[in-house]
PDB file of C-alpha atoms in Angstrom:
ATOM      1  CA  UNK A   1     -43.523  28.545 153.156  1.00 85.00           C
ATOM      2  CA  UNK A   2     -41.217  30.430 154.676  1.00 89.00           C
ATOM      3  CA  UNK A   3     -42.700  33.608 157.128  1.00 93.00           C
ATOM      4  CA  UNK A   4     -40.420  36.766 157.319  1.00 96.00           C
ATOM      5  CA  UNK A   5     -41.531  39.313 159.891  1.00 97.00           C
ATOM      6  CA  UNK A   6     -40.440  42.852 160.400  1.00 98.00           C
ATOM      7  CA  UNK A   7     -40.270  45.227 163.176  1.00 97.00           C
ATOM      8  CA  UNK A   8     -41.424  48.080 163.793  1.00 97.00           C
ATOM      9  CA  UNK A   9     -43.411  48.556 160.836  1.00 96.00           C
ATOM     10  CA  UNK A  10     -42.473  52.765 161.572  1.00 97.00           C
ATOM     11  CA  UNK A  11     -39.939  54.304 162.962  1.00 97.00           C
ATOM     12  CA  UNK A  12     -39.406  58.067 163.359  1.00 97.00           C
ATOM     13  CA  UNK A  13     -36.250  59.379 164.541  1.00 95.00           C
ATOM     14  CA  UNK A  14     -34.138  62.841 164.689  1.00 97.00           C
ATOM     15  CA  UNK A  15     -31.103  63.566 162.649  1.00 97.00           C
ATOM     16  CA  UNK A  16     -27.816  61.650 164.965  1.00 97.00           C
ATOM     17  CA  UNK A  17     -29.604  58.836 166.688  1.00 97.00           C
ATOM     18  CA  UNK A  18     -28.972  55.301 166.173  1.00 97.00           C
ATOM     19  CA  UNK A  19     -31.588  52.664 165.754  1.00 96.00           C
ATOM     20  CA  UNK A  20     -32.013  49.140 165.418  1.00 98.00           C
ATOM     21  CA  UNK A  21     -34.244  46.640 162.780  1.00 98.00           C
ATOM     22  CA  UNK A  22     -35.686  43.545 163.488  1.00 98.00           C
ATOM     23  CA  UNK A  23     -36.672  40.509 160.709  1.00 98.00           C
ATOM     24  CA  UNK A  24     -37.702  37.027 162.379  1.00 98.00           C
ATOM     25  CA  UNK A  25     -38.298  34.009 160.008  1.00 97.00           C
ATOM     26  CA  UNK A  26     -39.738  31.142 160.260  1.00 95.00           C
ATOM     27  CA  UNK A  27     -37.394  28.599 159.230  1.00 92.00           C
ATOM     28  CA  UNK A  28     -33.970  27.359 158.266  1.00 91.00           C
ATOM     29  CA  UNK A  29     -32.432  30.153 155.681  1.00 91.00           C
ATOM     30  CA  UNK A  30     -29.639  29.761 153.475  1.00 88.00           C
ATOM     31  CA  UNK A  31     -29.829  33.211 152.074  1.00 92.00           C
ATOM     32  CA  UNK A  32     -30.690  36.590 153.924  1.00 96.00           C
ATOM     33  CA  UNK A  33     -30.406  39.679 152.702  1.00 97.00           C
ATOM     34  CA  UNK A  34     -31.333  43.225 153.840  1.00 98.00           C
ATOM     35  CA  UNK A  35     -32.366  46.032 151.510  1.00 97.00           C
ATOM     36  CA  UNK A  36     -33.069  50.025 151.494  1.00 97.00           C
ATOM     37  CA  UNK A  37     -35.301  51.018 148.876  1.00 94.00           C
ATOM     38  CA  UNK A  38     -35.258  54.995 148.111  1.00 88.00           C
ATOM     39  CA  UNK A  39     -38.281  56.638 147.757  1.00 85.00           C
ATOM     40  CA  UNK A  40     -38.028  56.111 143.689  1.00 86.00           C
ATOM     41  CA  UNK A  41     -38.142  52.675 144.174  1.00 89.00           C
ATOM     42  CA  UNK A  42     -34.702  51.597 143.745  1.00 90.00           C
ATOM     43  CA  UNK A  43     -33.373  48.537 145.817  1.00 94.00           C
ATOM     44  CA  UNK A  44     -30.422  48.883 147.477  1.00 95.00           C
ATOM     45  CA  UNK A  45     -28.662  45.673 148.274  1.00 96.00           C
ATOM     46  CA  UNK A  46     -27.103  46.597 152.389  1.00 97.00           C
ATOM     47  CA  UNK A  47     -25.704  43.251 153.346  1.00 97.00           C
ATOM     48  CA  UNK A  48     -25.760  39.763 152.336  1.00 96.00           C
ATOM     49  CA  UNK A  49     -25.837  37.871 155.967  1.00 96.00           C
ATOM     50  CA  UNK A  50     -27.295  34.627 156.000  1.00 94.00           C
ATOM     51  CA  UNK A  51     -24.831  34.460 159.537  1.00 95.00           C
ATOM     52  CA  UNK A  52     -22.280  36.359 161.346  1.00 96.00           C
ATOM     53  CA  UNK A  53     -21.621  39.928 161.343  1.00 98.00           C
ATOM     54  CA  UNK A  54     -20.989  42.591 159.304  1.00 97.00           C
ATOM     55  CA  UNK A  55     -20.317  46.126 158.917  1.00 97.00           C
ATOM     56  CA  UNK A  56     -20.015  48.844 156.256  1.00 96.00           C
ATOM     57  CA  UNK A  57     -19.875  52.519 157.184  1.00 97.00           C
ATOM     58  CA  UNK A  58     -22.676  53.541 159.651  1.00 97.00           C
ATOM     59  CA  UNK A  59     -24.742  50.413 159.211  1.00 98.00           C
ATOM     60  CA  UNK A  60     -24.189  47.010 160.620  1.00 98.00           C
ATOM     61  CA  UNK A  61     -25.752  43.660 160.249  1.00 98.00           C
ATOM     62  CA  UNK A  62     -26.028  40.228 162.510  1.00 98.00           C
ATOM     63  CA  UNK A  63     -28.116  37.282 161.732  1.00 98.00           C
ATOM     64  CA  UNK A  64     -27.871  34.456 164.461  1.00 97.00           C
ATOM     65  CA  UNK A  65     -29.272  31.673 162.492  1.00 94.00           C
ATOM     66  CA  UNK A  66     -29.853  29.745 165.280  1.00 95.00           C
ATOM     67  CA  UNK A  67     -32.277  31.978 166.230  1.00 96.00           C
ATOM     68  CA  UNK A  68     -33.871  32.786 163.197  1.00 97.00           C
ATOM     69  CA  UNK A  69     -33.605  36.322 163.562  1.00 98.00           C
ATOM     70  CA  UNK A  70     -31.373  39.282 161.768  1.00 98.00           C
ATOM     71  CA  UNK A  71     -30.635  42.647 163.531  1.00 98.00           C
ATOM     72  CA  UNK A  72     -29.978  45.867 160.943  1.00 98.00           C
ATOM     73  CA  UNK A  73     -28.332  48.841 163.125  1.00 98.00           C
ATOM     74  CA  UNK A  74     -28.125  52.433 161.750  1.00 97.00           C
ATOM     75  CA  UNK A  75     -25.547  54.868 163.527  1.00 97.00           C
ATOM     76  CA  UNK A  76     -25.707  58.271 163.640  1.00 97.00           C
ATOM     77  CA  UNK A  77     -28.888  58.198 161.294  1.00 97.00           C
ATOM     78  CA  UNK A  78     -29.116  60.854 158.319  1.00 96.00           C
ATOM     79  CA  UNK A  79     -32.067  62.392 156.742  1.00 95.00           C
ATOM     80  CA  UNK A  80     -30.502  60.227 153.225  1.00 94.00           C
ATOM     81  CA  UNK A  81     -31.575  56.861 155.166  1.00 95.00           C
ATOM     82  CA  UNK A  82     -34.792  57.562 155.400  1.00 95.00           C
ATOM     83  CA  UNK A  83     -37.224  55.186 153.077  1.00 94.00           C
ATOM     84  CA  UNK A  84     -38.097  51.343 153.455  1.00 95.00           C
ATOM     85  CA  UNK A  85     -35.623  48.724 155.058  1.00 97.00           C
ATOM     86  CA  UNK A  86     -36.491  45.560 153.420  1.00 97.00           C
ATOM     87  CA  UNK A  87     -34.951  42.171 155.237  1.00 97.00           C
ATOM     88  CA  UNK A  88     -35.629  39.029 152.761  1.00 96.00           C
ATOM     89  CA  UNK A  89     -34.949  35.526 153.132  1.00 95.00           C
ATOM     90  CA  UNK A  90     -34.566  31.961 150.908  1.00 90.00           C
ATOM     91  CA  UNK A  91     -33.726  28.135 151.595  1.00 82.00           C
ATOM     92  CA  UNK A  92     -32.747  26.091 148.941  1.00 72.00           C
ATOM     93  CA  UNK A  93     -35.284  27.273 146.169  1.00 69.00           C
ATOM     94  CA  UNK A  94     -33.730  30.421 145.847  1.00 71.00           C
ATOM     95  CA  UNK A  95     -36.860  31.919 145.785  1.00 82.00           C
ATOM     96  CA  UNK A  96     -36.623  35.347 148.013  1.00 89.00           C
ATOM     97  CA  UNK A  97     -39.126  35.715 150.802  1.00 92.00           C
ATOM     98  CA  UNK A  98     -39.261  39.470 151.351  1.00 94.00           C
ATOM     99  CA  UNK A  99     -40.909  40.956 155.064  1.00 96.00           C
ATOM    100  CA  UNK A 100     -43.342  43.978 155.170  1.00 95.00           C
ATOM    101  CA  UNK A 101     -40.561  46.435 155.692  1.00 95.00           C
ATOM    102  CA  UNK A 102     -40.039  48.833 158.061  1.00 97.00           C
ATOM    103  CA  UNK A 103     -40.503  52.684 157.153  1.00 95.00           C
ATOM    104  CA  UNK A 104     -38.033  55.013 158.615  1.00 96.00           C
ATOM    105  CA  UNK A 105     -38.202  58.846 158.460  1.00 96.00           C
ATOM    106  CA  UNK A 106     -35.239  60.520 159.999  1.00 96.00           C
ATOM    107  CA  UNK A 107     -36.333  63.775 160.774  1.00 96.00           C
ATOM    108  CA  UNK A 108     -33.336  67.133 160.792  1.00 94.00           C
TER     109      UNK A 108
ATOM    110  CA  UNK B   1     -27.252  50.919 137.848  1.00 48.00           C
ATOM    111  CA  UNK B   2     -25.242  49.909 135.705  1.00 69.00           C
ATOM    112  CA  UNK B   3     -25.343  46.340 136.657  1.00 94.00           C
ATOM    113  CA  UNK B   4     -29.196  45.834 136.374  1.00 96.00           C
ATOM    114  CA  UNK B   5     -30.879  48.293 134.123  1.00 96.00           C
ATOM    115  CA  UNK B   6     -34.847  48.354 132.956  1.00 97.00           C
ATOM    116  CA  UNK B   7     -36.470  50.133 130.430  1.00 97.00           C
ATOM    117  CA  UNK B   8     -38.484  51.836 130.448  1.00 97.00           C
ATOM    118  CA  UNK B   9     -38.761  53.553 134.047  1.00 96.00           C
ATOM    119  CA  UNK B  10     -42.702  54.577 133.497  1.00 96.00           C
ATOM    120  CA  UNK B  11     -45.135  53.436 131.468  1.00 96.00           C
ATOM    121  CA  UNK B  12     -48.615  54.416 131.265  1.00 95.00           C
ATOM    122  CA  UNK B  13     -50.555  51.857 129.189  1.00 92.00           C
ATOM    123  CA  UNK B  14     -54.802  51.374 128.424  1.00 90.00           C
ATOM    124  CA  UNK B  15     -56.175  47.977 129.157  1.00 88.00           C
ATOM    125  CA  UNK B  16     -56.131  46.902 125.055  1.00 87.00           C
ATOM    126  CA  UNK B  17     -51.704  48.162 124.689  1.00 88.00           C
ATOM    127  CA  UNK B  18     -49.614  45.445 124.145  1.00 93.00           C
ATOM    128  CA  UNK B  19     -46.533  46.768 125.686  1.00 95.00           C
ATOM    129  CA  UNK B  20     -43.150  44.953 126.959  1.00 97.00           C
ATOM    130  CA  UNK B  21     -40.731  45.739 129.438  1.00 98.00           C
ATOM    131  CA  UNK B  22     -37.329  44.994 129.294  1.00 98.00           C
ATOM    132  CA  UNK B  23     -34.335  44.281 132.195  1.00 98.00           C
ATOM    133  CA  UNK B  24     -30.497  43.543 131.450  1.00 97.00           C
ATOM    134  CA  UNK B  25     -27.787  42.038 133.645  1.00 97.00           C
ATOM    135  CA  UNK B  26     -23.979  42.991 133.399  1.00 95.00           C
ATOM    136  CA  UNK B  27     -22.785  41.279 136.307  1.00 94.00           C
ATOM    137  CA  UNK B  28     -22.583  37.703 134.277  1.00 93.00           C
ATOM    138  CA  UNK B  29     -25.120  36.085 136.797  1.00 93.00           C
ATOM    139  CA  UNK B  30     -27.707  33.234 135.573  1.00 90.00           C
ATOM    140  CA  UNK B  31     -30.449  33.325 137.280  1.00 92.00           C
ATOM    141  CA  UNK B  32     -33.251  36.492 136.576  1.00 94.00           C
ATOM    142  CA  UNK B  33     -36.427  37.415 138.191  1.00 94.00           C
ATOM    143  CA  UNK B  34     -39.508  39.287 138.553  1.00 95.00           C
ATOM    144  CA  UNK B  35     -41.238  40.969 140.925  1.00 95.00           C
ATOM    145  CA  UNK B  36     -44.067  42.793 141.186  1.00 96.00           C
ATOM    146  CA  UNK B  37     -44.364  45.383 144.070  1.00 95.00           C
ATOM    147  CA  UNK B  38     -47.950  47.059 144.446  1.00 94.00           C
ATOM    148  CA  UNK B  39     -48.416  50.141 146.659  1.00 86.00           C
ATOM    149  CA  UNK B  40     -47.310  49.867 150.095  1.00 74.00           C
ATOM    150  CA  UNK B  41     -46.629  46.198 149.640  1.00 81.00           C
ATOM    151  CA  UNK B  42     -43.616  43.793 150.106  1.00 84.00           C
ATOM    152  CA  UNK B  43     -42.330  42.439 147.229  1.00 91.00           C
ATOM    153  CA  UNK B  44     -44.212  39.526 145.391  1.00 91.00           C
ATOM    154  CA  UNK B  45     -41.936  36.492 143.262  1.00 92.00           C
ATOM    155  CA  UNK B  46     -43.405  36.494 139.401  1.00 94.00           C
ATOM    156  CA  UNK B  47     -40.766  34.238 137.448  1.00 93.00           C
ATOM    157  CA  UNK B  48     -37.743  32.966 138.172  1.00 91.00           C
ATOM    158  CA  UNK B  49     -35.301  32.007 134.913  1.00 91.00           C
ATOM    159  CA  UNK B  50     -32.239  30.128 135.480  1.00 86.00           C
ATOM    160  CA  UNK B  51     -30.151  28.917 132.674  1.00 80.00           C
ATOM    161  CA  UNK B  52     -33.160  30.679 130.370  1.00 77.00           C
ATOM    162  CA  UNK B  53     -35.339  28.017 131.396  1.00 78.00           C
ATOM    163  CA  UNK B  54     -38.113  28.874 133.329  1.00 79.00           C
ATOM    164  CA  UNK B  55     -38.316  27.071 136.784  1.00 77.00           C
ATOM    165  CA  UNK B  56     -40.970  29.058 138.325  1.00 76.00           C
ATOM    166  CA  UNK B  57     -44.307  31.035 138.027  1.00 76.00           C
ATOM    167  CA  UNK B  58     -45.817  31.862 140.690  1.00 76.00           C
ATOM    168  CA  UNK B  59     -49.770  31.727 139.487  1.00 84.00           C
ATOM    169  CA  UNK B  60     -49.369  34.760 137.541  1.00 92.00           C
ATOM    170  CA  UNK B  61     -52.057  35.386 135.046  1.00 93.00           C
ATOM    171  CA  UNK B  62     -51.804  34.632 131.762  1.00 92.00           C
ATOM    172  CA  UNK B  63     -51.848  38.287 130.821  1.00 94.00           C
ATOM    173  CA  UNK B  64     -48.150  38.466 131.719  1.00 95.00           C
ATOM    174  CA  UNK B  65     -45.784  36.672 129.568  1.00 94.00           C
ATOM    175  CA  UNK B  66     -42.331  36.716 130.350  1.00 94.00           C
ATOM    176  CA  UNK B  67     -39.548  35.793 127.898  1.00 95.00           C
ATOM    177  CA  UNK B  68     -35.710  35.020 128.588  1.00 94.00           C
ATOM    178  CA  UNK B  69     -33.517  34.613 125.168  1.00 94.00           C
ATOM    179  CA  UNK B  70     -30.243  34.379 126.669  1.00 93.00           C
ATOM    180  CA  UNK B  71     -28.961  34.749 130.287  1.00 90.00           C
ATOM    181  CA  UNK B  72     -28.263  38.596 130.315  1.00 95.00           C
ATOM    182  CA  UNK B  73     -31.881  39.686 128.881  1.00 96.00           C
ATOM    183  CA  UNK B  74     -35.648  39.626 130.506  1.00 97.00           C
ATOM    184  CA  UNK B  75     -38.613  40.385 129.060  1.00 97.00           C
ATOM    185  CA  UNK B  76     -42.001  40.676 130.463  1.00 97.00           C
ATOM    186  CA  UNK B  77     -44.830  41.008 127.992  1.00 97.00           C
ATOM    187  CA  UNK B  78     -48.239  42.581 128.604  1.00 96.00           C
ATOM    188  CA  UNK B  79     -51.687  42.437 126.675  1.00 93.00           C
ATOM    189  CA  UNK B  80     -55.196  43.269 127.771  1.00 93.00           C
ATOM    190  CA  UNK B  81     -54.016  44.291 131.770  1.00 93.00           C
ATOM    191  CA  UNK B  82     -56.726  45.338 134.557  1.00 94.00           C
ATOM    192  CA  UNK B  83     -56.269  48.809 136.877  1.00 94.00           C
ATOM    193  CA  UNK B  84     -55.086  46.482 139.516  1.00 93.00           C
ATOM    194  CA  UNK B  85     -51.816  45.428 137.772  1.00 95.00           C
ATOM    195  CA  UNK B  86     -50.606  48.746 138.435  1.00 96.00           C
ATOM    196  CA  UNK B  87     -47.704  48.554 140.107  1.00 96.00           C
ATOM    197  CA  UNK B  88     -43.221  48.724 140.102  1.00 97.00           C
ATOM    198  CA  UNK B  89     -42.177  45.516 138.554  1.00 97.00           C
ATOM    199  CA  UNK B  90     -38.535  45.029 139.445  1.00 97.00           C
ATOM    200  CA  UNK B  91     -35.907  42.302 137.774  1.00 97.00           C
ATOM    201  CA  UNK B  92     -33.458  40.743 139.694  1.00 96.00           C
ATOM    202  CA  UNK B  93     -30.401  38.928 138.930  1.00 95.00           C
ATOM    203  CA  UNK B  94     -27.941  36.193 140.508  1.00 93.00           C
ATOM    204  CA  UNK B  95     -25.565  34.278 140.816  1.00 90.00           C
ATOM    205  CA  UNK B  96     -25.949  29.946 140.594  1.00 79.00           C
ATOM    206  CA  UNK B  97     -23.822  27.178 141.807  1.00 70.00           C
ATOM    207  CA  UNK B  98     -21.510  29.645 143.978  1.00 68.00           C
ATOM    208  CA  UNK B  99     -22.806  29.055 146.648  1.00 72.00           C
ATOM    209  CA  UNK B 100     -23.258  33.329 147.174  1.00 76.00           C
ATOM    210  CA  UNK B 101     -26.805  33.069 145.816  1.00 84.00           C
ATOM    211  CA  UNK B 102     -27.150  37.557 146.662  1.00 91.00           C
ATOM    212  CA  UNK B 103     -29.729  39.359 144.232  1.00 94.00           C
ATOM    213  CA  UNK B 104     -29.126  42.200 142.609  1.00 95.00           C
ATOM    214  CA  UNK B 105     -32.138  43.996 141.539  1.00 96.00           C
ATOM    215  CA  UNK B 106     -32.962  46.801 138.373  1.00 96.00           C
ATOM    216  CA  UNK B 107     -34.601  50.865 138.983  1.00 95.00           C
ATOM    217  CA  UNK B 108     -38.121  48.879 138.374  1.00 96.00           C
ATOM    218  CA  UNK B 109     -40.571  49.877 135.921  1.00 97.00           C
ATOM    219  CA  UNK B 110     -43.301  52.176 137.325  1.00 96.00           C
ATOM    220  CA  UNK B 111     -46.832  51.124 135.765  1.00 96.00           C
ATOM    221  CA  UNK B 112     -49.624  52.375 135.454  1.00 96.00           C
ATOM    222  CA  UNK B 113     -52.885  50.779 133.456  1.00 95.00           C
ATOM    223  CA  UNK B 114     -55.616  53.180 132.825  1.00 93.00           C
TER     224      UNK B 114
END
């Protein structure tokens, strides 16, 4: 099946700096989708991006399919992103493939 | 929230309850799901319903049973569970034949079997 790897696992950062998330899979995707779940659990769907570009607010997404790789960047980071940045993936099943996450803690 | 919602949000069960947890979709999608996601874990596929048929289970034990009657309700029942099931099970809905196949996914259910 289908690998989905994250990275950094951690990332610590101060109030105002930008960052960037990796996710690498393994093979051809027809469904990627990256996620911030809040430390009660609750998934938050951030982009839908199986290719291209996208942006909303402080965040921004690119997935060069190509490549098999998706980039997640955070602007001007705020204490209310930190939690766990989930990137997931599917091919034709449907079923979502979901990476080990990355944990971010954005300090004040 | 609105457009996935689960119920309840914690449960605290013994290993002989019989206990079911519930997830509904507003968004008119017909395809539900779920996962299981145990401490510090990624989230792991447990069924997938589309069209309220079942068309996967990913070698779940038989001590889950899920149930779909129609296309906006999921229902995963539990008897006799172990410690280890302890966990946030999370429902998911989306979309079919659109092409957009994006989930949308429920608060979760915390669990916890003593």
């Amino acid at each position: 099946g289908i690998q989905v790897e994250q990275s950094p696992p951690d990332l610590i950062l101060q109030e105002g700096a930008n960052s960037t998330l990796r996710c690498n899979f393994s093979d051809s995707v027809n469904n990627l989708q990256w996620f911030h779940q809040n430390p009660w659990g609750q998934l938050i769907n951030l982009f839908y991006i199986p290719s291209g570009t996208k942006q909303n607010g402080r965040l921004s997404a690119t997935t060069v399919a190509t490549e098999r790789y998706s980039l997640l960047y955070i602007s001007s980071s705020q204490t209310t992103d930190s939690g766990v940045y989930f990137c997931a993936v599917s091919s034709n099943t449907g079923k979502l493939i979901f990476g080990q996450g990355t944990t971010l803690q954005v300090k004040p | 929230e609105t457009g996935v919602t689960q119920t309840p949000r914690h449960l605290v069960m013994g290993m002989t309850n019989k206990k079911s947890l519930k997830c509904e979709q507003h968004l008119g999608h017909n395809a539900m799901y779920w996962y299981k996601q145990s401490a510090k874990k990624p989230l792991e596929l447990m069924f997938v319903y589309s069209l309220e048929e079942r068309v996967e289970n990913n070698s779940v034990p038989s001590r889950f049973s899920p149930e779909c009657p129609n296309s906006s309700h999921l229902f995963l029942h539990l008897h006799t569970l172990q410690p280890e099931d302890s966990a946030l099970y999370l429902c998911a809905s989306s979309p079919l034949g659109t092409g957009v196949n994006e989930q949308f996914f429920g608060p979760g259910t915390r669990l916890t079997v003593l």
